[in-house]
CSV table of C-alpha atoms in Angstrom, one decimal:
chain,number,residue,atom,x,y,z
K,1,MET,CA,0.0,0.0,0.0
K,2,SER,CA,1.0,3.5,-0.5
K,3,VAL,CA,-0.3,6.9,0.3
K,4,ARG,CA,-0.6,7.3,-3.5
K,5,HIS,CA,-3.4,4.8,-3.7
K,6,GLY,CA,-5.1,6.1,-0.6
K,7,LEU,CA,-5.2,9.6,-2.0
K,8,LEU,CA,-6.5,8.3,-5.3
K,9,ALA,CA,-9.3,6.5,-3.4
K,10,LEU,CA,-10.2,9.7,-1.7
K,11,LEU,CA,-10.1,11.8,-4.8
K,12,SER,CA,-12.4,9.4,-6.5
K,13,GLN,CA,-15.1,10.7,-4.2
K,14,GLY,CA,-14.7,14.3,-5.5
K,15,PRO,CA,-12.0,17.1,-5.7
K,16,SER,CA,-10.0,18.0,-2.7
K,17,TYR,CA,-6.9,19.9,-1.6
K,18,GLY,CA,-3.7,18.7,0.0
K,19,TYR,CA,-4.3,19.4,3.7
K,20,GLN,CA,-8.0,18.2,3.5
K,21,LEU,CA,-6.7,14.9,1.9
K,22,LYS,CA,-4.2,14.4,4.8
K,23,VAL,CA,-6.9,14.9,7.4
K,24,GLU,CA,-9.3,12.7,5.6
K,25,PHE,CA,-6.8,10.0,5.0
K,26,GLU,CA,-5.9,9.9,8.7
K,27,ARG,CA,-9.5,10.1,9.9
K,28,ARG,CA,-10.6,7.3,7.7
K,29,THR,CA,-7.8,5.0,8.8
K,30,GLY,CA,-8.3,5.7,12.5
K,31,ASP,CA,-5.1,7.8,12.8
K,32,SER,CA,-3.2,4.6,12.4
K,33,TRP,CA,-1.0,5.9,9.7
K,34,PRO,CA,0.0,9.6,10.2
K,35,VAL,CA,1.2,11.2,7.0
K,36,ASN,CA,2.8,14.6,6.9
K,37,VAL,CA,1.4,17.2,4.6
K,38,GLY,CA,4.7,17.5,2.6
K,39,GLN,CA,4.3,13.8,1.7
K,40,VAL,CA,0.9,14.4,0.6
K,41,TYR,CA,1.9,17.4,-1.8
K,42,ASN,CA,4.8,15.3,-3.2
K,43,THR,CA,2.4,12.5,-3.9
K,44,LEU,CA,-0.1,14.8,-5.5
K,45,ASP,CA,2.7,16.2,-7.7
K,46,ARG,CA,3.6,12.6,-8.9
K,47,LEU,CA,0.0,11.6,-9.4
K,48,GLU,CA,-0.5,14.8,-11.6
K,49,ARG,CA,2.7,14.0,-13.6
K,50,ASP,CA,1.4,10.5,-14.3
K,51,GLY,CA,-2.0,11.9,-15.5
K,52,LEU,CA,-3.9,10.3,-12.7
K,53,ILE,CA,-5.2,13.6,-11.3
K,54,GLU,CA,-5.3,17.1,-12.6
K,55,ARG,CA,-4.9,20.5,-11.0
K,56,GLY,CA,-8.2,22.5,-10.8
K,57,GLU,CA,-9.3,25.8,-9.3
K,58,THR,CA,-7.8,27.6,-6.3
K,59,ASP,CA,-10.2,28.8,-3.7
K,60,GLY,CA,-10.1,32.1,-1.9
K,61,ASP,CA,-7.9,30.7,0.8
K,62,GLY,CA,-5.3,29.6,-1.7
K,63,HIS,CA,-6.3,25.9,-1.6
K,64,VAL,CA,-5.4,24.1,-4.8
K,65,PHE,CA,-8.1,21.6,-5.7
K,66,TYR,CA,-7.1,18.3,-7.5
K,67,ALA,CA,-9.6,16.2,-9.4
K,68,ILE,CA,-9.2,12.6,-10.4
K,69,THR,CA,-8.9,11.7,-14.1
K,70,ASP,CA,-10.4,8.8,-15.9
K,71,ALA,CA,-7.0,7.0,-15.7
K,72,GLY,CA,-6.8,7.8,-12.0
K,73,ALA,CA,-10.3,6.5,-11.3
K,74,ALA,CA,-9.4,3.3,-13.1
K,75,GLU,CA,-6.2,3.0,-11.0
K,76,ALA,CA,-8.1,3.6,-7.8
K,77,ARG,CA,-10.7,1.0,-8.7
K,78,SER,CA,-8.1,-1.5,-9.6
K,79,TRP,CA,-6.3,-1.0,-6.3
K,80,LEU,CA,-9.5,-1.3,-4.3
K,81,GLU,CA,-10.7,-4.4,-6.1
K,82,GLY,CA,-7.4,-6.3,-6.4
K,83,PRO,CA,-5.7,-8.3,-3.8
K,84,VAL,CA,-2.8,-7.0,-1.8
K,85,VAL,CA,0.4,-8.8,-2.7
K,86,ARG,CA,2.8,-8.8,0.2
K,87,GLY,CA,6.6,-9.2,-0.1
K,88,ALA,CA,8.0,-12.5,0.2
K,89,ALA,CA,7.8,-14.0,3.7
K,90,ALA,CA,11.4,-15.3,3.4
K,91,ARG,CA,12.6,-11.7,3.8
K,92,ASP,CA,10.9,-11.3,7.2
K,93,GLU,CA,13.7,-10.2,9.5
K,94,LEU,CA,12.7,-12.5,12.4
K,95,ALA,CA,12.5,-15.6,10.2
K,96,VAL,CA,15.8,-14.8,8.7
K,97,LYS,CA,17.3,-14.3,12.1
K,98,LEU,CA,16.0,-17.6,13.4
K,99,ALA,CA,17.1,-19.5,10.3
K,100,LEU,CA,20.6,-18.1,10.7
K,101,ALA,CA,20.6,-18.8,14.4
K,102,VAL,CA,19.9,-22.5,14.0
K,103,THR,CA,23.1,-22.7,11.9
K,104,LEU,CA,25.4,-20.8,14.2
K,105,PRO,CA,27.1,-23.0,16.9
K,106,ASP,CA,27.4,-20.3,19.5
K,107,VAL,CA,23.8,-19.0,19.3
K,108,ASP,CA,20.9,-20.5,21.2
K,109,PRO,CA,17.8,-20.2,18.9
K,110,GLU,CA,15.5,-20.9,21.8
K,111,ALA,CA,16.8,-17.8,23.6
K,112,ILE,CA,15.9,-15.7,20.5
K,113,ILE,CA,12.4,-17.3,20.6
K,114,HIS,CA,12.0,-16.5,24.2
K,115,ALA,CA,13.1,-12.9,23.8
K,116,GLN,CA,10.9,-12.3,20.8
K,117,ARG,CA,7.8,-14.0,22.4
K,118,VAL,CA,8.0,-11.7,25.4
K,119,ALA,CA,8.3,-8.7,23.2
K,120,THR,CA,5.5,-9.7,20.8
K,121,ILE,CA,3.1,-10.7,23.6
K,122,ARG,CA,3.9,-7.3,25.3
K,123,SER,CA,3.0,-5.5,22.2
K,124,LEU,CA,-0.1,-7.7,21.9
K,125,GLN,CA,-1.1,-6.7,25.4
K,126,GLU,CA,-0.6,-3.0,24.5
K,127,LEU,CA,-2.7,-3.3,21.4
K,128,THR,CA,-5.4,-5.1,23.3
K,129,ARG,CA,-5.4,-2.4,25.9
K,130,SER,CA,-5.6,0.4,23.5
K,131,LYS,CA,-8.5,-1.4,21.7
K,132,ALA,CA,-10.3,-2.1,25.0
K,133,ALA,CA,-9.9,1.5,26.0
K,134,GLY,CA,-11.3,2.7,22.7
K,135,GLY,CA,-14.5,4.8,22.3
K,136,ASP,CA,-17.8,3.9,20.7
K,137,PRO,CA,-17.1,1.1,18.2
K,138,ASP,CA,-20.0,2.1,16.2
K,139,SER,CA,-18.6,5.5,15.2
K,140,PRO,CA,-17.0,5.4,11.8
K,141,GLU,CA,-13.5,6.6,13.0
K,142,GLU,CA,-13.4,4.3,15.9
K,143,PHE,CA,-14.6,1.4,13.7
K,144,ALA,CA,-11.9,2.2,11.1
K,145,TRP,CA,-9.2,2.3,13.8
K,146,GLN,CA,-10.4,-1.0,15.4
K,147,LEU,CA,-10.1,-2.7,12.1
K,148,VAL,CA,-6.5,-1.6,11.8
K,149,VAL,CA,-5.8,-2.5,15.5
K,150,ASP,CA,-7.4,-6.0,14.8
K,151,ALA,CA,-5.1,-6.4,11.9
K,152,LEU,CA,-2.0,-5.8,14.1
K,153,ILE,CA,-3.4,-8.0,16.9
K,154,PHE,CA,-3.9,-10.9,14.5
K,155,GLN,CA,-0.4,-10.4,13.0
K,156,ALA,CA,1.2,-10.5,16.5
K,157,GLU,CA,-0.8,-13.6,17.5
K,158,ALA,CA,0.3,-15.3,14.3
K,159,GLU,CA,3.9,-14.5,15.2
K,160,VAL,CA,3.5,-15.9,18.7
K,161,ARG,CA,2.1,-19.1,17.1
K,162,TRP,CA,4.9,-19.3,14.7
K,163,LEU,CA,7.4,-18.9,17.5
K,164,GLU,CA,5.8,-21.7,19.5
K,165,HIS,CA,5.7,-23.9,16.4
K,166,SER,CA,9.4,-23.2,15.8
K,167,GLU,CA,10.3,-23.8,19.3
K,168,ALA,CA,8.7,-27.2,19.3
K,169,ARG,CA,10.4,-28.1,16.2
K,170,ILE,CA,13.8,-27.1,17.3
K,171,ARG,CA,13.3,-29.1,20.6
K,172,ARG,CA,12.0,-32.1,18.7
K,173,LEU,CA,15.0,-32.1,16.4
K,174,ARG,CA,17.3,-31.8,19.4
K,175,ALA,CA,15.6,-34.7,21.1
K,176,ARG,CA,16.0,-36.8,18.0
K,177,THR,CA,19.6,-35.9,17.3
K,178,GLY,CA,20.7,-35.9,20.9
K,179,SER,CA,22.9,-32.9,20.6
K,180,GLU,CA,22.6,-29.4,19.2
K,181,GLY,CA,25.8,-29.7,17.2
K,182,ALA,CA,24.5,-32.7,15.3
K,183,ALA,CA,21.6,-30.6,14.1
K,184,ARG,CA,23.8,-27.7,13.2
K,185,GLY,CA,26.4,-29.9,11.4
K,186,ALA,CA,23.7,-31.5,9.3
K,187,THR,CA,22.1,-28.2,8.6
K,188,ALA,CA,25.4,-26.8,7.3
K,189,SER,CA,26.0,-29.7,4.9
K,190,ALA,CA,22.5,-29.4,3.5
K,191,PRO,CA,21.8,-25.8,3.4
K,192,ARG,CA,18.6,-26.0,1.4
K,193,THR,CA,16.9,-28.3,3.9
K,194,ALA,CA,15.3,-26.6,6.9
K,195,PRO,CA,16.8,-28.1,10.1
K,196,ALA,CA,13.5,-29.8,11.3
K,197,GLU,CA,12.8,-31.3,7.9
K,198,LEU,CA,16.0,-33.5,7.9
K,199,PRO,CA,15.1,-37.2,7.0
K,200,ALA,CA,14.6,-39.4,9.9
K,201,THR,CA,17.6,-41.6,8.8
K,202,THR,CA,20.0,-38.7,9.1
K,203,THR,CA,18.8,-37.8,12.6
K,204,ALA,CA,18.5,-41.5,13.7
K,205,SER,CA,22.2,-42.2,12.9
K,206,ALA,CA,23.2,-39.3,15.2
K,207,ARG,CA,21.4,-40.7,18.2
S,1,MET,CA,8.7,-23.7,54.2
S,2,SER,CA,8.1,-20.4,55.8
S,3,ARG,CA,4.5,-19.4,56.2
S,4,GLU,CA,4.5,-15.7,55.7
S,5,ARG,CA,1.3,-13.8,56.1
S,6,ILE,CA,0.2,-12.9,52.6
S,7,GLY,CA,-0.9,-9.4,51.6
S,8,ALA,CA,-4.6,-8.7,51.9
S,9,SER,CA,-4.8,-8.0,48.1
S,10,GLU,CA,-3.2,-11.4,47.3
S,11,LEU,CA,-5.9,-13.9,46.4
S,12,LEU,CA,-3.7,-16.8,45.4
S,13,ARG,CA,-0.2,-17.8,45.9
S,14,LEU,CA,1.6,-20.8,44.7
S,15,ASP,CA,5.0,-21.5,46.4
S,16,ALA,CA,7.3,-24.0,44.7
S,17,VAL,CA,4.4,-26.1,43.7
S,18,ALA,CA,5.5,-29.5,42.2
S,19,MET,CA,3.2,-32.2,41.0
S,20,HIS,CA,4.5,-35.8,40.1
S,21,TYR,CA,2.2,-38.6,39.0
S,22,GLY,CA,3.3,-42.1,39.6
S,23,ALA,CA,6.6,-43.2,41.2
S,24,GLY,CA,10.0,-44.4,40.4
S,25,GLU,CA,10.9,-44.9,36.8
S,26,ASN,CA,7.4,-44.3,35.6
S,27,SER,CA,7.0,-41.0,37.5
S,28,VAL,CA,5.8,-38.1,35.3
S,29,THR,CA,6.4,-34.5,36.3
S,30,ALA,CA,3.5,-32.2,35.5
S,31,LEU,CA,4.8,-29.2,37.5
S,32,ALA,CA,8.4,-28.8,38.6
S,33,GLY,CA,8.3,-26.0,41.1
S,34,VAL,CA,6.0,-23.1,40.1
S,35,ASP,CA,5.7,-19.9,42.0
S,36,LEU,CA,2.7,-17.7,41.2
S,37,SER,CA,0.8,-14.9,42.8
S,38,VAL,CA,-2.5,-13.3,41.7
S,39,LYS,CA,-3.7,-10.2,43.4
S,40,ARG,CA,-7.1,-8.5,43.3
S,41,GLY,CA,-7.6,-6.6,40.1
S,42,GLU,CA,-5.2,-8.9,38.3
S,43,LEU,CA,-5.7,-11.5,35.6
S,44,VAL,CA,-2.8,-13.8,34.9
S,45,ALA,CA,-2.9,-15.9,31.8
S,46,ILE,CA,-1.1,-19.3,31.5
S,47,MET,CA,0.1,-20.3,28.2
S,48,GLY,CA,1.9,-23.4,27.0
S,49,ALA,CA,1.8,-26.4,24.7
S,50,SER,CA,-0.4,-29.5,25.6
S,51,GLY,CA,1.2,-31.3,28.5
S,52,SER,CA,3.1,-28.1,29.7
S,53,GLY,CA,1.3,-28.2,33.0
S,54,LYS,CA,-1.4,-25.5,32.5
S,55,SER,CA,-4.4,-27.5,33.5
S,56,THR,CA,-2.7,-29.2,36.3
S,57,LEU,CA,-1.7,-25.7,37.7
S,58,LEU,CA,-5.4,-24.7,37.5
S,59,THR,CA,-6.7,-27.7,39.3
S,60,ILE,CA,-4.1,-27.2,42.0
S,61,ALA,CA,-4.9,-23.6,42.3
S,62,GLY,CA,-8.5,-24.6,42.6
S,63,GLY,CA,-7.9,-27.1,45.5
S,64,LEU,CA,-9.2,-30.0,43.4
S,65,VAL,CA,-5.8,-31.7,43.4
S,66,THR,CA,-3.1,-31.5,46.2
S,67,PRO,CA,0.3,-31.0,44.9
S,68,THR,CA,3.2,-33.4,45.7
S,69,SER,CA,5.1,-30.6,47.2
S,70,GLY,CA,4.7,-26.8,47.7
S,71,GLU,CA,2.1,-24.6,49.2
S,72,VAL,CA,-1.0,-23.2,47.8
S,73,VAL,CA,-2.6,-20.3,49.6
S,74,VAL,CA,-6.1,-19.1,48.6
S,75,ASP,CA,-7.3,-15.8,50.1
S,76,GLY,CA,-5.0,-16.2,53.1
S,77,GLN,CA,-5.7,-19.9,53.7
S,78,TYR,CA,-3.2,-22.7,53.3
S,79,LEU,CA,-5.0,-25.4,51.4
S,80,ARG,CA,-2.7,-28.2,52.7
S,81,ASP,CA,-4.0,-27.4,56.3
S,82,ALA,CA,-7.7,-27.4,55.2
S,83,LYS,CA,-9.9,-30.2,56.1
S,84,PRO,CA,-12.1,-31.6,53.3
S,85,ALA,CA,-15.1,-29.6,54.5
S,86,GLN,CA,-13.1,-26.5,54.8
S,87,LEU,CA,-11.7,-27.1,51.4
S,88,ALA,CA,-15.1,-27.4,49.9
S,89,ALA,CA,-16.2,-24.1,51.7
S,90,ILE,CA,-13.2,-22.3,50.2
S,91,ARG,CA,-14.2,-23.6,46.8
S,92,ARG,CA,-17.7,-22.5,47.2
S,93,ARG,CA,-17.1,-19.1,48.7
S,94,THR,CA,-13.9,-18.0,47.1
S,95,LEU,CA,-13.3,-19.8,43.9
S,96,GLY,CA,-15.3,-19.7,40.6
S,97,PHE,CA,-14.6,-22.0,37.8
S,98,VAL,CA,-15.2,-21.3,34.1
S,99,PHE,CA,-14.7,-24.2,31.6
S,100,GLN,CA,-14.4,-24.5,27.9
S,101,ASP,CA,-17.7,-26.4,27.6
S,102,PHE,CA,-19.6,-24.1,30.0
S,103,ASN,CA,-20.7,-26.9,32.4
S,104,LEU,CA,-24.1,-25.6,33.1
S,105,VAL,CA,-26.9,-27.8,34.4
S,106,PRO,CA,-29.2,-28.2,31.5
S,107,ALA,CA,-32.3,-28.8,33.6
S,108,LEU,CA,-31.8,-25.5,35.4
S,109,THR,CA,-32.5,-22.0,34.1
S,110,ALA,CA,-29.6,-19.5,33.8
S,111,VAL,CA,-30.5,-17.8,37.1
S,112,GLU,CA,-30.9,-21.3,38.9
S,113,ASN,CA,-27.5,-22.3,37.6
S,114,VAL,CA,-26.1,-19.1,39.0
S,115,SER,CA,-27.7,-19.3,42.3
S,116,LEU,CA,-27.0,-23.1,42.7
S,117,PRO,CA,-23.6,-22.6,44.4
S,118,LEU,CA,-25.0,-20.2,46.9
S,119,GLU,CA,-28.0,-22.5,47.7
S,120,LEU,CA,-25.4,-25.3,48.2
S,121,ASP,CA,-23.6,-23.0,50.6
S,122,GLY,CA,-26.8,-22.6,52.7
S,123,TRP,CA,-28.3,-19.4,51.2
S,124,LYS,CA,-32.0,-18.9,51.3
S,125,ARG,CA,-33.5,-19.4,47.8
S,126,SER,CA,-34.8,-15.9,47.5
S,127,LYS,CA,-31.6,-14.2,48.5
S,128,ALA,CA,-29.6,-16.6,46.3
S,129,ARG,CA,-31.9,-15.7,43.4
S,130,ARG,CA,-31.4,-11.9,44.0
S,131,ALA,CA,-27.6,-12.4,44.0
S,132,ALA,CA,-27.8,-14.6,40.9
S,133,LEU,CA,-29.8,-11.9,39.1
S,134,ASP,CA,-27.2,-9.3,40.2
S,135,ALA,CA,-24.5,-11.5,38.7
S,136,LEU,CA,-26.5,-12.0,35.5
S,137,HIS,CA,-26.9,-8.2,35.2
S,138,LEU,CA,-23.1,-7.8,35.3
S,139,VAL,CA,-22.8,-10.0,32.2
S,140,GLU,CA,-25.8,-8.3,30.5
S,141,LEU,CA,-28.1,-11.2,30.6
S,142,ASP,CA,-30.9,-9.8,32.7
S,143,ASP,CA,-33.4,-10.8,29.9
S,144,ARG,CA,-32.2,-14.3,29.7
S,145,ALA,CA,-32.4,-15.2,33.3
S,146,ASP,CA,-35.2,-17.7,33.0
S,147,HIS,CA,-34.0,-19.3,29.8
S,148,PHE,CA,-32.5,-22.9,29.8
S,149,PRO,CA,-28.9,-23.4,28.6
S,150,ASP,CA,-30.2,-25.0,25.4
S,151,ASP,CA,-32.0,-21.8,24.6
S,152,LEU,CA,-28.8,-19.8,25.0
S,153,SER,CA,-26.0,-19.2,22.5
S,154,GLY,CA,-22.5,-20.5,23.4
S,155,GLY,CA,-21.4,-17.0,24.2
S,156,GLN,CA,-24.4,-16.4,26.5
S,157,GLN,CA,-23.9,-19.8,28.2
S,158,GLN,CA,-20.3,-18.8,28.9
S,159,ARG,CA,-21.5,-15.5,30.3
S,160,VAL,CA,-23.8,-17.4,32.7
S,161,ALA,CA,-20.8,-19.5,33.6
S,162,ILE,CA,-18.9,-16.2,34.4
S,163,ALA,CA,-21.9,-15.0,36.5
S,164,ARG,CA,-21.8,-18.3,38.4
S,165,ALA,CA,-18.0,-17.9,39.0
S,166,VAL,CA,-18.4,-14.5,40.6
S,167,VAL,CA,-21.8,-14.8,42.4
S,168,GLY,CA,-21.9,-14.1,46.0
S,169,GLY,CA,-18.7,-12.1,46.0
S,170,ARG,CA,-16.4,-15.0,45.0
S,171,ALA,CA,-13.1,-13.3,44.2
S,172,LEU,CA,-10.9,-15.8,42.4
S,173,ILE,CA,-11.9,-16.8,38.9
S,174,LEU,CA,-10.2,-19.8,37.4
S,175,ALA,CA,-10.9,-20.1,33.7
S,176,ASP,CA,-9.7,-23.1,31.6
S,177,GLU,CA,-9.9,-22.2,27.9
S,178,PRO,CA,-13.1,-20.2,28.3
S,179,THR,CA,-13.1,-19.1,24.7
S,180,GLY,CA,-12.2,-22.5,23.3
S,181,ALA,CA,-15.7,-23.4,22.0
S,182,LEU,CA,-16.6,-19.9,20.9
S,183,ASP,CA,-16.0,-17.9,17.6
S,184,SER,CA,-13.6,-15.1,17.6
S,185,GLN,CA,-16.0,-12.2,18.2
S,186,THR,CA,-18.0,-13.9,20.9
S,187,GLY,CA,-14.8,-15.1,22.6
S,188,GLU,CA,-13.7,-11.4,22.7
S,189,LEU,CA,-17.0,-10.4,24.3
S,190,VAL,CA,-16.7,-13.1,26.9
S,191,LEU,CA,-13.1,-12.0,27.7
S,192,ARG,CA,-14.3,-8.3,28.0
S,193,MET,CA,-16.9,-9.5,30.6
S,194,LEU,CA,-14.3,-11.5,32.4
S,195,ARG,CA,-11.9,-8.6,32.4
S,196,SER,CA,-14.6,-6.3,33.7
S,197,ARG,CA,-15.1,-8.5,36.7
S,198,ILE,CA,-11.4,-8.5,37.3
S,199,ASP,CA,-11.2,-4.7,37.0
S,200,GLU,CA,-13.8,-4.5,39.7
S,201,GLY,CA,-11.7,-6.3,42.2
S,202,ALA,CA,-11.7,-10.0,41.5
S,203,GLY,CA,-8.6,-11.9,40.5
S,204,GLY,CA,-8.2,-14.5,37.9
S,205,ILE,CA,-6.2,-17.2,36.1
S,206,LEU,CA,-7.0,-17.6,32.4
S,207,VAL,CA,-5.5,-20.8,30.9
S,208,THR,CA,-5.5,-20.5,27.0
S,209,HIS,CA,-3.4,-21.5,24.1
S,210,ASP,CA,-4.4,-18.3,22.2
S,211,ALA,CA,-2.1,-15.4,22.6
S,212,ARG,CA,-4.7,-13.0,21.4
S,213,HIS,CA,-6.9,-13.9,24.3
S,214,ALA,CA,-4.0,-14.1,26.8
S,215,ALA,CA,-3.3,-10.5,25.9
S,216,TRP,CA,-6.3,-9.4,28.0
S,217,ALA,CA,-4.3,-10.4,31.0
S,218,ASP,CA,-2.0,-8.3,33.1
S,219,ARG,CA,0.6,-10.9,33.2
S,220,ILE,CA,1.2,-13.8,30.8
S,221,VAL,CA,3.2,-16.8,32.1
S,222,PHE,CA,4.6,-19.5,29.7
S,223,LEU,CA,4.9,-23.0,31.0
S,224,ARG,CA,7.0,-25.7,29.4
S,225,ASP,CA,7.6,-29.1,30.9
S,226,GLY,CA,6.0,-27.9,34.2
S,227,ARG,CA,8.2,-24.9,34.6
S,228,VAL,CA,7.7,-21.1,34.0
S,229,VAL,CA,10.0,-20.3,31.0
S,230,ASP,CA,8.8,-16.8,30.0
S,231,GLU,CA,6.8,-14.1,31.6
S,232,SER,CA,5.4,-10.9,30.2
S,233,ARG,CA,3.6,-8.3,32.1
S,234,ARG,CA,1.9,-5.0,31.2
S,235,ASP,CA,3.8,-2.0,32.2
S,236,ASP,CA,0.8,-0.3,33.7
S,237,PRO,CA,-1.3,-2.7,35.8
S,238,SER,CA,-4.3,-0.4,36.0
S,239,ALA,CA,-7.7,-1.4,35.1
S,240,LEU,CA,-7.9,-2.3,31.4
S,241,LEU,CA,-11.5,-1.4,30.9
S,242,ALA,CA,-13.4,1.6,32.0
S,243,ALA,CA,-15.7,0.7,35.0
S,244,GLY,CA,-18.8,-1.0,33.6
S,245,ALA,CA,-17.5,-1.4,30.1
């Protein structure tokens, strides 16, 4: 997602000027994504350059109004109706850190899991607290904000589940191989195989 | 073991509680020395994989099982010293249980289910009913008081169970996967209700495998192989919900 698409979606509802767009964007996303007005003006310049919006009238207060073009409306629709494609999960820093940790002889991957779990749970507690303390969930702003908070809550929950899953796999592997070193040695010789995916024959011989 | 006087606000304390089943080579350790304290206004979540000792901890805290070693103190009373009748009285007057499958008596209405523990404790029926109606009001089920469990949704049944757990001023709620049988939104509503009771001065233990639900607690304790391995606590232990939320 970019602010660009957000602004286009707002402009598809009618002409607007920079500061108004900033305020509307933040209000409609429950203030979960603050944008500075300079970023809005830069984005508007690029949208104009790309023919997706056009500069209209200036009102008495000097506000420059922008209107969406047909190409811009098509772009906004395409963004709203299309799925969001995320970056590859393999580039997730935590996953990469843990993947590296299990191959390093002097690093305890379980310690990484513990530290991360406490941190993630703590942020989950904070998110839950801010959601619980929120105002009337039926007001449009509060509803929008809670949708965003829910997304963060579910992401944090998924991370905790993944950490537990990874911890169980690491422990199971250690139990099978009988030593941490065996797991790491095997991993190093077979770099394309995740540690817990080692064939049973490999691990059984290390017992 | 020293027997210090515990603080008035402390509802539950586990001191070095260990639980072993069986003997000799076949002995299985369910808990390997757990310390835990729950104060008024505090909800402590227990997380951990199956077999980590979560449920054992809850049954020990509830006086349903006596640990192999260590002390359990509920509202100032050492359970090991309590005679069976005293133990039963502590369970009736101080502890409230909430289970995954609600455990309501199907032949009794909601208000009868809630007043049952009070009547078993010798309360007059009319007084018990008034207290039960008050408890149902707290979980916003005034208009369902005379419905049978079969006529209530899962979320409503669990709210009746919460009312039953707190009725008559019982202060320590022990909840074992209370949202396990509920959909996501209903589970959240039930947790809000549980949390409100805690914020009003009860204390509680919430056993759950769901981090999203554990996050309603002030403190989250992770068990593994019967030991506490991690602990997370909120920085600000003040009431989570506005009063009456």
